Coordinates of C-alpha atoms in Angstrom, one line a residue:
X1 CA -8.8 -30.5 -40.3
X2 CA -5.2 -31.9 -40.1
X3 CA -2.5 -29.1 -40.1
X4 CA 1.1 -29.6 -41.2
X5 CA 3.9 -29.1 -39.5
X6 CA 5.3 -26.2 -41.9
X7 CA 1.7 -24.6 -41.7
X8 CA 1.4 -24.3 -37.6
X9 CA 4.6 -23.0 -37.8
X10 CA 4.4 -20.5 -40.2
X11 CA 1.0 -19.4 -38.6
X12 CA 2.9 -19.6 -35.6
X13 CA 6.1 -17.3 -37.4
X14 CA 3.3 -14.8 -38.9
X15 CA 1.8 -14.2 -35.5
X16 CA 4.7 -13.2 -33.7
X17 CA 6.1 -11.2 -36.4
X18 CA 3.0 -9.0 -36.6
X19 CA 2.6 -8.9 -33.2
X20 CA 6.7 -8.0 -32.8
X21 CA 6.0 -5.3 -35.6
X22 CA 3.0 -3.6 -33.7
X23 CA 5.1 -3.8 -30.7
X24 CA 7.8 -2.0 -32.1
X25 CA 6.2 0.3 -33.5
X26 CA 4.1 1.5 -30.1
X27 CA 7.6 1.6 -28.8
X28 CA 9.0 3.9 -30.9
X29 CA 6.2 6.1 -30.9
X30 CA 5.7 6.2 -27.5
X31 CA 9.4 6.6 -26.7
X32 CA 9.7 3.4 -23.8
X33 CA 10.9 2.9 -21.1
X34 CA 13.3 0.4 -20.0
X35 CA 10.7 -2.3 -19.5
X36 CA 8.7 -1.7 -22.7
X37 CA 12.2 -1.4 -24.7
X38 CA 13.1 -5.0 -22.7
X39 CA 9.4 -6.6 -23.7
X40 CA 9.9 -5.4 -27.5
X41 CA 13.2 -7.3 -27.6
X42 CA 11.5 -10.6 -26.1
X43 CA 9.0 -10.4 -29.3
X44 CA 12.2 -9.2 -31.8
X45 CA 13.8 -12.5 -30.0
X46 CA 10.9 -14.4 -30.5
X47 CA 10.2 -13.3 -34.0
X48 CA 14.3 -14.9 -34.7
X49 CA 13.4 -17.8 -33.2
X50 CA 10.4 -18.4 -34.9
X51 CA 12.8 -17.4 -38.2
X52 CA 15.2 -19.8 -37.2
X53 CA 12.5 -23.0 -37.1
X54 CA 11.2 -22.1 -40.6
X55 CA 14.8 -22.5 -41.6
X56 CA 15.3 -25.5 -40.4
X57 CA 11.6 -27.1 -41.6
X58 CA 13.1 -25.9 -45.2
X59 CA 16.6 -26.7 -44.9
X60 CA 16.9 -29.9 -42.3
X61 CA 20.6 -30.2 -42.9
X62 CA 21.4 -26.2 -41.3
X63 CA 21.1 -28.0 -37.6
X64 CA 22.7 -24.7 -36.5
X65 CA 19.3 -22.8 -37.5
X66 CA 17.3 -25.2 -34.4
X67 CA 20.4 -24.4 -32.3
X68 CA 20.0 -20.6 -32.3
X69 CA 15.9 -20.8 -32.9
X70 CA 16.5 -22.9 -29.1
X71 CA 18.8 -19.9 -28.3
X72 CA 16.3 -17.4 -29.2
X73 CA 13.1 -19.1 -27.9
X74 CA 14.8 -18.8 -24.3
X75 CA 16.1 -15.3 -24.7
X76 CA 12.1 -14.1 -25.0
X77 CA 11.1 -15.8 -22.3
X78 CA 14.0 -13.8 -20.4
X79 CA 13.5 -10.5 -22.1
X80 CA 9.6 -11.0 -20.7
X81 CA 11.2 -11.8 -17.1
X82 CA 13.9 -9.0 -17.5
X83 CA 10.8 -6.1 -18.8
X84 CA 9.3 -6.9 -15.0
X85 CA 12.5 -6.7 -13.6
X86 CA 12.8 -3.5 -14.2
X87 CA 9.0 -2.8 -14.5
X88 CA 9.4 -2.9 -10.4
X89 CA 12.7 -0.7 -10.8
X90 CA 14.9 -3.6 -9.6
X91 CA 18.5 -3.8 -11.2
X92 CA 18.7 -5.8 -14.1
X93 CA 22.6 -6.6 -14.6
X94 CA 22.1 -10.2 -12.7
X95 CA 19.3 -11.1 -14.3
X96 CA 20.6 -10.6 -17.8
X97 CA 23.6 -12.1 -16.9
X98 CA 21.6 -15.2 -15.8
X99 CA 19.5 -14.9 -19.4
X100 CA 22.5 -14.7 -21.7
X101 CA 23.9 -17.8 -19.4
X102 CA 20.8 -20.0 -19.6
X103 CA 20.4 -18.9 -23.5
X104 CA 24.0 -20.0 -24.2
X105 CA 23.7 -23.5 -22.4
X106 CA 20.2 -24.1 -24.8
X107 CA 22.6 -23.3 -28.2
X108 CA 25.5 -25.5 -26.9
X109 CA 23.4 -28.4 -26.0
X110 CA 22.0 -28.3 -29.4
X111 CA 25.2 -27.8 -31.4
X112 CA 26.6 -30.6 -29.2
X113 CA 24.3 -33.2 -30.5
X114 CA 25.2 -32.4 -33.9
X115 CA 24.1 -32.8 -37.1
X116 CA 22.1 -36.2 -36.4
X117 CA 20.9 -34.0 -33.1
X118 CA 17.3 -33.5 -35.2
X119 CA 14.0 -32.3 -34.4
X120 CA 14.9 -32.1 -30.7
X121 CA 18.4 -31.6 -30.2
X122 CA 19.1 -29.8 -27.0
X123 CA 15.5 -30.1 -26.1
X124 CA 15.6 -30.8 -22.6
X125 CA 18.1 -27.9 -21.7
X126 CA 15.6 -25.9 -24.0
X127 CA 12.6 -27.1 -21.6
X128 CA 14.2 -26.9 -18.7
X129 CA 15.4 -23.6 -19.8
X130 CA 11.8 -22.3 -20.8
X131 CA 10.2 -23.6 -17.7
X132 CA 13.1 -22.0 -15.0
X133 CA 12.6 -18.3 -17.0
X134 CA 8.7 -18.1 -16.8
X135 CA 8.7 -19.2 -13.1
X136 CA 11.1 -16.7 -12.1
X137 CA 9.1 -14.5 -14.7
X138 CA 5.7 -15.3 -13.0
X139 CA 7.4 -15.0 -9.7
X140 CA 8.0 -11.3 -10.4
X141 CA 5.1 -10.1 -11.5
X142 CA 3.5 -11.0 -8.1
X143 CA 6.3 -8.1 -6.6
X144 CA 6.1 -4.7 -6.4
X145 CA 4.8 -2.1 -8.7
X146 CA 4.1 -4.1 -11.4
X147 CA 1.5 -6.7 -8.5
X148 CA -0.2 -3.5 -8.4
X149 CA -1.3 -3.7 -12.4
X150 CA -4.8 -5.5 -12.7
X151 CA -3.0 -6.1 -15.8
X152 CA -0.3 -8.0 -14.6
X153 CA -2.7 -11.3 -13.5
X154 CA -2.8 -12.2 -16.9
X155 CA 1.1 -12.2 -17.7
X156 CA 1.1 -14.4 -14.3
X157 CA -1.2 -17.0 -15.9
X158 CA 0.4 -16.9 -19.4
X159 CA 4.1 -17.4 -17.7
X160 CA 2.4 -20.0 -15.0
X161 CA 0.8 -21.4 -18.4
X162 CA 4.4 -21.8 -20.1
X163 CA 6.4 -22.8 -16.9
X164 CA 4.3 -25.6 -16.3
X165 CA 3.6 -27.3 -19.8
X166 CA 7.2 -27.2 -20.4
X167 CA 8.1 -28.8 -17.0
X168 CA 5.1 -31.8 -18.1
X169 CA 6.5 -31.7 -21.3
X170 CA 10.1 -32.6 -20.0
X171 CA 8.8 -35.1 -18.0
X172 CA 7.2 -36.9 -20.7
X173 CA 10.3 -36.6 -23.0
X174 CA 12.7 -37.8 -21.0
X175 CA 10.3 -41.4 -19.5
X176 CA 8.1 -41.8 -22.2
X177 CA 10.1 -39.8 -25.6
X178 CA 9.1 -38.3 -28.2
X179 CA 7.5 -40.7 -30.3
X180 CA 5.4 -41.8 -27.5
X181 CA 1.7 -41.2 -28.1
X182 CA 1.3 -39.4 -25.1
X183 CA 4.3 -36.7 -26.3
X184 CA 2.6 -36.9 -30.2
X185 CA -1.0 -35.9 -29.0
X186 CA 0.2 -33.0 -26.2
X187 CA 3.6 -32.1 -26.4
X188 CA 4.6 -32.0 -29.9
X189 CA 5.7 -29.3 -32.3
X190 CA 2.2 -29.0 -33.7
X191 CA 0.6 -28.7 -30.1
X192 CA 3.3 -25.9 -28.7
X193 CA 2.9 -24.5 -32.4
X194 CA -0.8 -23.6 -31.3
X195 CA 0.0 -23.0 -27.7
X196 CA 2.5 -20.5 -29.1
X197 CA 0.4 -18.5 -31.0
X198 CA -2.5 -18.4 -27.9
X199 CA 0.5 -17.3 -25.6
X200 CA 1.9 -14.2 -28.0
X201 CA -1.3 -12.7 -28.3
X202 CA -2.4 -12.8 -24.4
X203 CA 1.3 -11.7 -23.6
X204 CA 1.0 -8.7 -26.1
X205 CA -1.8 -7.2 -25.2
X206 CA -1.0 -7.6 -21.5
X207 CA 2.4 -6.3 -22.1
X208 CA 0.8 -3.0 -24.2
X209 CA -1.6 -2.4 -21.1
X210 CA 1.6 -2.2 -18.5
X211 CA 3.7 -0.3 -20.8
X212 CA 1.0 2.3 -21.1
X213 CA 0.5 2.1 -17.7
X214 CA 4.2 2.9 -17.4
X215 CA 5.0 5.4 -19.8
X216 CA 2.2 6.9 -18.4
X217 CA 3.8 7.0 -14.9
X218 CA 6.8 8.5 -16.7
X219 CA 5.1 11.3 -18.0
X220 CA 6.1 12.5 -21.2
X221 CA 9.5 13.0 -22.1
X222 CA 13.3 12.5 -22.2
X223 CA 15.3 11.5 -20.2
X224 CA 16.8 14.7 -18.7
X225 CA 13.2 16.4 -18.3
X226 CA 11.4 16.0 -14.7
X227 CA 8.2 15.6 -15.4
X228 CA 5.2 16.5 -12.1
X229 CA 1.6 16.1 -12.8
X230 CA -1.1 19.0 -12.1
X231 CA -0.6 18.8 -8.2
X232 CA 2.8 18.9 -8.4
X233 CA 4.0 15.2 -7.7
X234 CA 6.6 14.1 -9.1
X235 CA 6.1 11.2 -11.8
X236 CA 7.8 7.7 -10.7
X237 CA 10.8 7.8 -13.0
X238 CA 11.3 11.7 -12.2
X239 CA 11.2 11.1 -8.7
X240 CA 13.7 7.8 -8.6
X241 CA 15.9 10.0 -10.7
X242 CA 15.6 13.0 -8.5
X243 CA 15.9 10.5 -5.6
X244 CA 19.5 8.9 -6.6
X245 CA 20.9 12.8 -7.3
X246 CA 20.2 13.8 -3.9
X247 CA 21.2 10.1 -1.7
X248 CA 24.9 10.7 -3.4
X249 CA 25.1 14.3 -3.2
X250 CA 23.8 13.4 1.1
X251 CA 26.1 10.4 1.3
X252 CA 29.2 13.0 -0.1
X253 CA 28.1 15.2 2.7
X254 CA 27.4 13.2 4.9
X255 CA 23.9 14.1 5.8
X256 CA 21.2 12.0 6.1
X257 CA 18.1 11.2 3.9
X258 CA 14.6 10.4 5.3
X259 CA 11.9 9.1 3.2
X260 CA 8.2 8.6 4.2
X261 CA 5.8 6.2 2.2
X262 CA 1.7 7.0 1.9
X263 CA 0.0 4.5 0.8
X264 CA -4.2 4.0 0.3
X265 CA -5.0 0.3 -0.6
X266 CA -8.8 1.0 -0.5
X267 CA -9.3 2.3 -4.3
X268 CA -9.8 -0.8 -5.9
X269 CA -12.6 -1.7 -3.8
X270 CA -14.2 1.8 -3.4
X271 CA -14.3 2.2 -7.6
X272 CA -16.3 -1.4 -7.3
X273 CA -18.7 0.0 -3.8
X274 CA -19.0 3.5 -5.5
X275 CA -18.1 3.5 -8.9
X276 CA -14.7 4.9 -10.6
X277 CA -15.7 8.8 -10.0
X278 CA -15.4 8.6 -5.9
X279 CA -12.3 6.5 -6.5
X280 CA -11.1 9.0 -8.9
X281 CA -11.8 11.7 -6.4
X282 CA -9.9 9.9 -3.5
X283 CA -7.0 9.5 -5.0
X284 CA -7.1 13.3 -6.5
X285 CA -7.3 14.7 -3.1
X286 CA -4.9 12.0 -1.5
X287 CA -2.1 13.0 -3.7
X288 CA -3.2 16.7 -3.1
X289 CA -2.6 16.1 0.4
X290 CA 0.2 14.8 1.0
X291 CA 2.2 17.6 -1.3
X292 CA 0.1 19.9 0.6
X293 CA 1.4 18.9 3.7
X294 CA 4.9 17.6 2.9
X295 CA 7.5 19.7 4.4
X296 CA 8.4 23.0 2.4
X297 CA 11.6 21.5 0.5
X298 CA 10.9 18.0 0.3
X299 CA 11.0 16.0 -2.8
X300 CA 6.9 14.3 -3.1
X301 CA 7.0 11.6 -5.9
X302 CA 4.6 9.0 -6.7
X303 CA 5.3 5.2 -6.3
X304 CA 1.9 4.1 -8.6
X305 CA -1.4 5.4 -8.3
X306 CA -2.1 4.5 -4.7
X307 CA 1.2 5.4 -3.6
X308 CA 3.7 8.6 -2.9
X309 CA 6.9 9.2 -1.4
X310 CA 8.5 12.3 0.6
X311 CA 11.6 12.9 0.7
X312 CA 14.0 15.1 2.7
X313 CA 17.3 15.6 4.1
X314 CA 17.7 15.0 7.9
X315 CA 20.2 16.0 10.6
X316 CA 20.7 14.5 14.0
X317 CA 17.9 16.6 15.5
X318 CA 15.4 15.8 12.5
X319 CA 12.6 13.8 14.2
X320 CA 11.4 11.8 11.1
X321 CA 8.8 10.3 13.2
X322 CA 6.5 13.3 14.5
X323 CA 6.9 14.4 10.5
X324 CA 5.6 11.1 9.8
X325 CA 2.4 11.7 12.6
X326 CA 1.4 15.3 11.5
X327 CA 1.4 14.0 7.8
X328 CA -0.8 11.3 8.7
X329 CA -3.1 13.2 10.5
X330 CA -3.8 16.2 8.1
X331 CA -4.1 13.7 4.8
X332 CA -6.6 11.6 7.2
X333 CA -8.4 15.1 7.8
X334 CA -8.6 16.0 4.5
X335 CA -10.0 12.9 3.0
X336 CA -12.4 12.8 5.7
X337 CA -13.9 16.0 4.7
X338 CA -14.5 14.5 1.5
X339 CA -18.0 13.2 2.0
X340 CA -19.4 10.4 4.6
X341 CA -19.3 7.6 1.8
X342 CA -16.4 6.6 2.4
X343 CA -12.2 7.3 4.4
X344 CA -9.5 4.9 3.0
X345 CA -7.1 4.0 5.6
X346 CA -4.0 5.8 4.9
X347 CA -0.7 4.0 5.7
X348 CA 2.6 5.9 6.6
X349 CA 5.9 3.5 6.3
X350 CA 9.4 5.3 6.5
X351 CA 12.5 4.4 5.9
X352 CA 16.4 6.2 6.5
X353 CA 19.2 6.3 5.2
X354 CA 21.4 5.9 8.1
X355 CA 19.4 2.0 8.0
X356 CA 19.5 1.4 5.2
X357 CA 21.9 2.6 3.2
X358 CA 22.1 5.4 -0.1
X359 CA 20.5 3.0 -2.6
X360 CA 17.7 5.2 -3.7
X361 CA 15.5 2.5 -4.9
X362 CA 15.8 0.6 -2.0
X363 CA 15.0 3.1 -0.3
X364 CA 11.5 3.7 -1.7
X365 CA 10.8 -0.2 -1.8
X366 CA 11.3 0.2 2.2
X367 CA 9.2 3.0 3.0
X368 CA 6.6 1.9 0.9
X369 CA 6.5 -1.9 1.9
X370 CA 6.0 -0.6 5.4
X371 CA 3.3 2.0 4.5
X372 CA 1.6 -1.2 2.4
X373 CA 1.6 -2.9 5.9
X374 CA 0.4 -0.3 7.8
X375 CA -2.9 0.4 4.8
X376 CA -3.1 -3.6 5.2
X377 CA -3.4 -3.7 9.0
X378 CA -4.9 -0.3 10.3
X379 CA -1.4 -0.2 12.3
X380 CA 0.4 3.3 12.5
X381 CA 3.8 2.6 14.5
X382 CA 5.4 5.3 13.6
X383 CA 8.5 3.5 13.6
X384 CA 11.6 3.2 11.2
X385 CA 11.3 -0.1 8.9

């Protein structure tokens, strides 16, 4: 069967408008977060673009539709890069900056070849453009909380997928061009038509599975709500928002903030060794623990599911470190008096203030990049990051 042009692309055009529309509407019902609102405009963006090319399939003398469909193509590969941005609680004011830039050099470069630009004016900037987006997009979803995500493997591969078939397709474009038969069998419209439509679906249900994961972490709820779970730990946005209050109330006082990470990195493997239930129960009791133990007035928030955070004030004759030892040694007691199948190792990373600054999120990447390190290695230095 040979497919038109205008067919693969409106296939192409009705898949990511469906797919934008279920999006949407999950994001409205589920009241998103910052990364699921950023994914959902990647799809609306992509949904334009799509828009845009039908446009210019029907009406070839409107070269200002492929301009902005170029415009828009680039802009949902951003959005995508900009949702794990601020999936792993990183700011996201450079990075959009460095979208909208990279978005406005794609329209220019097809508005500057003009009305005889055609099919592909502007197209290397859009490749280019396309390729430098997912790299830095796959790049990010190997950091953080969102590396954590089983989920998150699979928007890897589908951003890997993009970066590299639009770096090859530049390649061949600019030795070989586009009438080559090399660039008419793998690289043209039809092909990334298809490729499209392969890539939308993967990256929204991969998308859906993080954002629940997400707005689960949240908890329900507004904005100015604080949301704990049954133990009493602070959900992760509650917690970074809790966090940032206290670090610039400390910082006007100047008083000091001490945070401790607790981290088990067994879980995966233990659901695998002894099924999802002992897992379950691990992490149950692990969370238990550590509020359990924490200090009296101590903020205890969860960084993902195999990962909280304490938090407290601290003077000059606070001695972060023995806090750091007893808490270790109590959560290690009480998951050993789980049951002789199995004791995770239990990593403690800490990090302070007077280090490393009032940034709140910073500070909670620190502490819990060290107690990763520590669950990794066995290691328990007790030291500051």
């Amino acid at each position: 069967m040979n497919l038109d042009l205008l067919s693969l692309q409106t296939a192409a055009s009705v898949v990511i408008v469906v797919s934008a529309a279920m999006y949407l509407l999950d994001t409205l019902m589920l009241k998103d977060g910052l990364p699921g609102r950023l994914w959902a405009s990647a799809y609306l963006a992509g949904t334009f673009s799509a828009l845009c090319y039908l446009g210019w399939l029907l009406l070839p003398d409107v070269y200002l539709a492929i301009a902005l469909g170029n415009g828009a193509f680039v802009a949902a590969t951003g959005f995508i890069w900009l949702g794990c941005v601020a999936f792993n609680g990183r700011p996201v004011r450079l990075p959009s900056l460095i979208v909208a830039a990279v978005g406005l050099i794609v329209v220019v470069a097809a508005l500057a070849a003009g009305p005889d630009g055609g099919d592909w004016a502007g197209a290397v900037a859009l490749f280019l453009g396309n390729a430098a987006l997912a790299v830095v997009g796959a790049v990010e979803t190997r950091r953080g909380a969102i590396r954590r995500r089983w989920s998150s493997t699979g928007l890897t591969l589908v951003l890997g997928i993009e970066a590299v078939w639009f770096a090859v397709r530049t390649v061949v474009f600019v030795s070989l061009g586009p009438d080559s038969e090399l660039f008419r069998m793998v690289f043209d419209t039809r092909v990334s038509s298809l490729l499209t439509i392969t890539l939308v679906i993967a990256a929204v249900v991969v998308t859906s599975a993080l954002r629940a994961n997400e707005s689960a972490l949240r908890g329900p709820g507004t904005a100015k709500s604080l949301s704990v779970d049954a133990d009493g730990v602070l959900f992760r946005e509650s917690f970074e928002a809790t966090m940032t209050i206290v670090c610039a109330r400390a910082e006007g006082a100047d008083e000091g903030v001490g945070l401790i990470g607790v981290r088990i990195d067994d879980l995966r493997r233990v659901a695998v060794a002894f099924g999802p239930d002992e897992a379950d129960s691990i992490a149950g009791e692990f969370r238990a623990s550590v509020r359990r133990h924490a200090p009296t007035m101590a903020l205890v928030g969860e960084v993902d599911a195999a990962g909280v955070a304490v938090a407290f004030t601290t003077t000059a004759t606070t001695d972060v470190r023995r806090v750091a030892r007893i808490l270790h040694e109590r959560v290690v007691a009480d998951l050993a008096r789980l049951g002789p199948s199995v004791v995770p190792v239990v990593g403690i990373g800490m990090a302070l203030t007077a280090d490393h600054g009032f940034d709140a999120a910073a500070l909670i990447a620190r502490a819990d990049e060290a107690a990763s390190h520590a669950a990794a290695t066995g290691t328990q230095p007790f030291g500051l990051v």
